[in-house]
GROMACS .gro file of C-alpha atoms in nm:
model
  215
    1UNK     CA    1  -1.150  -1.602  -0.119
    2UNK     CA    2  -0.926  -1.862  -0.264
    3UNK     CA    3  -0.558  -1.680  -0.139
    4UNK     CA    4  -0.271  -1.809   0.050
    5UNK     CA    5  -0.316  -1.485   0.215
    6UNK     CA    6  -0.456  -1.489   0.617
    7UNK     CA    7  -0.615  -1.104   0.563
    8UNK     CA    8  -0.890  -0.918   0.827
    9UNK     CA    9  -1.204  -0.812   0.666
   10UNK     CA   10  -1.421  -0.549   0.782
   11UNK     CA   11  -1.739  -0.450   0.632
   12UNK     CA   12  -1.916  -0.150   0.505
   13UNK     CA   13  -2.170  -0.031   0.757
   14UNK     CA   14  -2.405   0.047   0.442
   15UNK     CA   15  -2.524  -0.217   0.279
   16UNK     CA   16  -2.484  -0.219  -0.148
   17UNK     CA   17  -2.304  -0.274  -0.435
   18UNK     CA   18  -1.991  -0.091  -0.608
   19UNK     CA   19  -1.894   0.012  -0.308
   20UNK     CA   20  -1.478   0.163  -0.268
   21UNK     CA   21  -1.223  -0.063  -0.113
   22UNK     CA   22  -0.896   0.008   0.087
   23UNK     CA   23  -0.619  -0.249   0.130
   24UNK     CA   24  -0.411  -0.218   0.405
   25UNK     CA   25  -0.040  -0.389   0.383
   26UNK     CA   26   0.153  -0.340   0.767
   27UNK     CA   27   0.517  -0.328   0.790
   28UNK     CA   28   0.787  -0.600   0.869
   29UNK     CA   29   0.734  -0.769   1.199
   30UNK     CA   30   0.327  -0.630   1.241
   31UNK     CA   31   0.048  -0.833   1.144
   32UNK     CA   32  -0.298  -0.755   0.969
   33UNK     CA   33  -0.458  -0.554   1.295
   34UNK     CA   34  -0.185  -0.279   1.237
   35UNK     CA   35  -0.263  -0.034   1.012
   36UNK     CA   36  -0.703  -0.035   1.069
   37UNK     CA   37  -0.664   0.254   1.271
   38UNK     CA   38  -0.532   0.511   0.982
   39UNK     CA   39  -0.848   0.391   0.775
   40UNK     CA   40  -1.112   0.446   1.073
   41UNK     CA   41  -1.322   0.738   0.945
   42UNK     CA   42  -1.367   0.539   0.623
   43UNK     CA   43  -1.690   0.288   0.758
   44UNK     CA   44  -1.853   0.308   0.406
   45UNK     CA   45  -1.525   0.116   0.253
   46UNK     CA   46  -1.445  -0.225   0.240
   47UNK     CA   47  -1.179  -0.257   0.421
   48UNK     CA   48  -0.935  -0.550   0.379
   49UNK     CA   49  -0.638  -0.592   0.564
   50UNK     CA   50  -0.324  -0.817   0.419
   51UNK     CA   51  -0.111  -1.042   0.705
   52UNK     CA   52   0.230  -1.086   0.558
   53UNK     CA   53   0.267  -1.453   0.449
   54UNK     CA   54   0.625  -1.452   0.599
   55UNK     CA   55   0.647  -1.522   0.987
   56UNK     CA   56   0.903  -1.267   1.128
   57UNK     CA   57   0.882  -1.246   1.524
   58UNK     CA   58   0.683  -1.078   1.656
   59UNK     CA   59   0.464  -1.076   1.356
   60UNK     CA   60   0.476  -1.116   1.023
   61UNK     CA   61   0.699  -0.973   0.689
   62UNK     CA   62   0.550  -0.931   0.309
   63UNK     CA   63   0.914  -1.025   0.201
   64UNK     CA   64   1.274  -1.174   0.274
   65UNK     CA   65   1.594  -0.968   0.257
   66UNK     CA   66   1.865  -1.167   0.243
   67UNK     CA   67   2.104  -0.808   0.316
   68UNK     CA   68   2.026  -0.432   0.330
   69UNK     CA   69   1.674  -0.420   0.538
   70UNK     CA   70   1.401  -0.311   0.351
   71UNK     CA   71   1.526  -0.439  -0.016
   72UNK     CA   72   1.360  -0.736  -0.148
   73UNK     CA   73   1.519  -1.079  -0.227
   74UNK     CA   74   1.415  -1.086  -0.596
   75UNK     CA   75   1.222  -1.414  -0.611
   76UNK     CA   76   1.036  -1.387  -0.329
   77UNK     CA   77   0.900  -1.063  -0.409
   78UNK     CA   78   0.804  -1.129  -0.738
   79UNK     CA   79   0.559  -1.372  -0.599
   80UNK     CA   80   0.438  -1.187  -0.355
   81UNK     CA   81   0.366  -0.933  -0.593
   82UNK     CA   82   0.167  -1.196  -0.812
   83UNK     CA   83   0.003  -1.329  -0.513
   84UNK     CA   84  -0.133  -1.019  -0.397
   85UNK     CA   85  -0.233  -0.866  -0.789
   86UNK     CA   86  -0.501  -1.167  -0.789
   87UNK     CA   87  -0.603  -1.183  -0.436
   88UNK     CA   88  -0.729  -0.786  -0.519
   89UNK     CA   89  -0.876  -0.868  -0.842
   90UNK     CA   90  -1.074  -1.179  -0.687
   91UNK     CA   91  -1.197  -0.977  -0.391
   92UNK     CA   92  -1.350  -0.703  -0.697
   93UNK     CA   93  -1.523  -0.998  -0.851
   94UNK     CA   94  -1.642  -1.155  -0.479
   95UNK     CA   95  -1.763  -0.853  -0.306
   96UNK     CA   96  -1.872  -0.687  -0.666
   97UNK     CA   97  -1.617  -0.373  -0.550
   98UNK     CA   98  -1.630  -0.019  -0.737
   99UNK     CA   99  -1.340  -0.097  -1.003
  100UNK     CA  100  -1.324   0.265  -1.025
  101UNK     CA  101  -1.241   0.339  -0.671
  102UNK     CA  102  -0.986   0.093  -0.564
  103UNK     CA  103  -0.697   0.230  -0.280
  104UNK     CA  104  -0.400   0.058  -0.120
  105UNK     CA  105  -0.197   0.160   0.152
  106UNK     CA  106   0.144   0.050   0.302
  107UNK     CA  107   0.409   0.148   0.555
  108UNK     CA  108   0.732   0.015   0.560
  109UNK     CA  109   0.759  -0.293   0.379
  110UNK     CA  110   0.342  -0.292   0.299
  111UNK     CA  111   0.435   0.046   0.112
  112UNK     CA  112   0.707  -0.129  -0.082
  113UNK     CA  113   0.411  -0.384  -0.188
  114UNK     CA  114   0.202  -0.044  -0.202
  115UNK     CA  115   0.414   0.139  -0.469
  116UNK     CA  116   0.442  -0.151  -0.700
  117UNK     CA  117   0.127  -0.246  -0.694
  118UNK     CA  118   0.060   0.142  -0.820
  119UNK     CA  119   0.322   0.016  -1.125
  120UNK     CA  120   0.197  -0.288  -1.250
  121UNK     CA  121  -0.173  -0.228  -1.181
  122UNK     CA  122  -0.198   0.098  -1.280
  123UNK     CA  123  -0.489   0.234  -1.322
  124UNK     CA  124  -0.694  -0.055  -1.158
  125UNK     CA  125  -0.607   0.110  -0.839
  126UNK     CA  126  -0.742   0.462  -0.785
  127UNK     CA  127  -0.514   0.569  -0.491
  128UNK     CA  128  -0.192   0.470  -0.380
  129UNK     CA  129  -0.079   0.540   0.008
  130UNK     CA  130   0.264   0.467   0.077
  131UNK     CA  131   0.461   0.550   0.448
  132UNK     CA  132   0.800   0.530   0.434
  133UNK     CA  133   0.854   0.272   0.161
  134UNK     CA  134   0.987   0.330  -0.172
  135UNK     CA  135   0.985   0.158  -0.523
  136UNK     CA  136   1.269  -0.094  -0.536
  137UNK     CA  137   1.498  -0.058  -0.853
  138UNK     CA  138   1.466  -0.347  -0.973
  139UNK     CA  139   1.045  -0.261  -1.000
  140UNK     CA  140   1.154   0.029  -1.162
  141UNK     CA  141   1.357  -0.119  -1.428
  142UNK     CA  142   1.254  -0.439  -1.528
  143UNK     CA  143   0.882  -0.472  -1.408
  144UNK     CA  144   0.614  -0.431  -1.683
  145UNK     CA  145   0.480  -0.122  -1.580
  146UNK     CA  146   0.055  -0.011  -1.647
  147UNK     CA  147  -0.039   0.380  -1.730
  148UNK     CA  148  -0.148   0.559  -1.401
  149UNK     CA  149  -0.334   0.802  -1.591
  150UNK     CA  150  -0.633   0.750  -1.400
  151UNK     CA  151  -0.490   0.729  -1.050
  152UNK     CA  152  -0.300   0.872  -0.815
  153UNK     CA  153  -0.003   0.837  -0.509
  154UNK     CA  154   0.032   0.971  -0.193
  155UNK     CA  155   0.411   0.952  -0.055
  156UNK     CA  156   0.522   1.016   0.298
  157UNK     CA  157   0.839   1.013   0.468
  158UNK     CA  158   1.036   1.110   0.795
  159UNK     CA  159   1.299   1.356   0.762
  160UNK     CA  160   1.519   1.144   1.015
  161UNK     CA  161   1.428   0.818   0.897
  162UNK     CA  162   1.692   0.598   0.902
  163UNK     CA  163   1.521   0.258   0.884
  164UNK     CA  164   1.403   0.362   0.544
  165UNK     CA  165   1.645   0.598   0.465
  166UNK     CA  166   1.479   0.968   0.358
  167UNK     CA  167   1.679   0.965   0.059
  168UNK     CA  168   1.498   0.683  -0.087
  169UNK     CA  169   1.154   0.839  -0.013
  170UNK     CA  170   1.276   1.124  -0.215
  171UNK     CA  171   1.386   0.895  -0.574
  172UNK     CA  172   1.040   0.735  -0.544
  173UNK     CA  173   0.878   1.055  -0.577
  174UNK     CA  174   1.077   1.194  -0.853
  175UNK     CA  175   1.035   0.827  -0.989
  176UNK     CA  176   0.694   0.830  -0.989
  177UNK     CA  177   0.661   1.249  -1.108
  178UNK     CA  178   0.878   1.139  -1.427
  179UNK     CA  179   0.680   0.789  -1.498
  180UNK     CA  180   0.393   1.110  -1.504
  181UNK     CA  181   0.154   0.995  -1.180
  182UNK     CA  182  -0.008   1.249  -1.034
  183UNK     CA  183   0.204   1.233  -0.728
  184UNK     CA  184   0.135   1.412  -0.354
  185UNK     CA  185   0.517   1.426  -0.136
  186UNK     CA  186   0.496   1.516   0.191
  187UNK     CA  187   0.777   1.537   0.415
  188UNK     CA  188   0.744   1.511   0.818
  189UNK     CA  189   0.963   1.572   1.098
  190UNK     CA  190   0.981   1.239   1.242
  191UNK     CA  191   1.148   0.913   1.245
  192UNK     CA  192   0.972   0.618   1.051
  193UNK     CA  193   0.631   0.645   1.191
  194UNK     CA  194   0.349   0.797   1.113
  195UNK     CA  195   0.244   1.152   1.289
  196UNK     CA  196  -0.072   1.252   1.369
  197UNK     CA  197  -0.002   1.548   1.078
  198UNK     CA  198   0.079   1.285   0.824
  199UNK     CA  199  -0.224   1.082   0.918
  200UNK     CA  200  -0.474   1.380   0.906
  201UNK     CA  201  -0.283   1.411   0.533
  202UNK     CA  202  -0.331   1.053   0.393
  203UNK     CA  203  -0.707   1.069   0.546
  204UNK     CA  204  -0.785   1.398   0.353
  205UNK     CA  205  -0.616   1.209   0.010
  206UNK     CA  206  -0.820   0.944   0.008
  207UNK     CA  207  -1.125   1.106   0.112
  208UNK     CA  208  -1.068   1.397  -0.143
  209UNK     CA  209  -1.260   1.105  -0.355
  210UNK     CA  210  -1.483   0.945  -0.106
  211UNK     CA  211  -1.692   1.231   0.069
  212UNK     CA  212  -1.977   0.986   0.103
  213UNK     CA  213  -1.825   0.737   0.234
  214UNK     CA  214  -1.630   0.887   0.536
  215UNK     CA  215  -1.836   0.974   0.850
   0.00000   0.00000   0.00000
């Protein structure tokens, strides 16, 4: 792969072509090994999971903020965004990937990434998962936005999450209803984590398309 991106990689355990994909993008201060554990019962997937390219102890971030946490400094983003659009398209073309079955998933920043990806890929990815993200306005205004006729997002949030406040969870659902995605909400009572309820959720979404590849 010819990325700036450091990423883990973990292969199918069946061996073939065309074969689904899930991108994994962890949240500020994490690193790549993060998130594997929400994608376990998917071994028939490619799995590959993003490090942030910015170094914020202990880990890593996908973006700067120079004030409110969680909202992207502009120029950075945009990049990262662009980064991250070819490093996906590359890794269809190097691993010969199912175009048609393409999924990313985020939490906390990595859902930030997540949602916008859904935006200006659009249908190139299947299924969007984000955890307690949301779509930043300035994505939602000025970005050139891609039909998501032919995909679909998941959206999660804690009721008492005030890193990522819940309110924002809530305008990137109605967001994404109104843009006309085929959007899944679901509302947990929790902080900003993920709950065993929630994961159990985001497993069945994804697999709702992948019944053969799940063991």
């Amino acid at each position: 792969m010819n990325s700036p991106y450091e990423y883990f990689y973990k292969a199918p355990k069946v061996a073939g072509e065309n074969l689904p994909a899930i991108f994994l993008f962890h949240g500020l201060g994490s690193n790549e090994q993060d998130l594997l554990q929400l994608v376990e019962p998917f071994e028939n997937c490619h799995i590959f999971s993003l490090q942030g390219p910015i170094q914020h102890k202990p880990g890593y971030a996908f973006y700067t903020f120079p004030e409110e946490e969680g909202k992207p400094e502009r120029a950075v983003f945009d990049k990262v965004i662009q980064f991250t659009q070819a490093f996906i398209f590359e890794a269809i073309q190097e691993f010969n990937l199912d175009m048609e079955k393409i999924y990313v998933v985020g939490f906390n920043q990595g859902a930030v990434v997540a949602q916008t990806l859904a935006l200006v890929m659009g249908s190139a990815i299947r299924g969007t998962v984000a955890l307690s993200g949301y779509i930043p306005e300035f994505v939602a205004v000025e970005y050139n936005k891609l039909p998501m006729d032919k995909s679909k997002i998941f959206i999660s949030h804690g009721e008492y999450d005030y890193v990522y406040p819940f309110v924002w969870g809530e305008k990137s659902a109605t967001f994404f209803k109104d843009y006309g995605a085929d959007v899944t909400f679901k509302t947990y009572p929790d902080g900003h984590g993920v709950t065993p309820e929630n994961l159990q959720d985001l497993v069945a979404f994804i697999a709702s398309d992948l019944v053969t590849t799940i063991n």
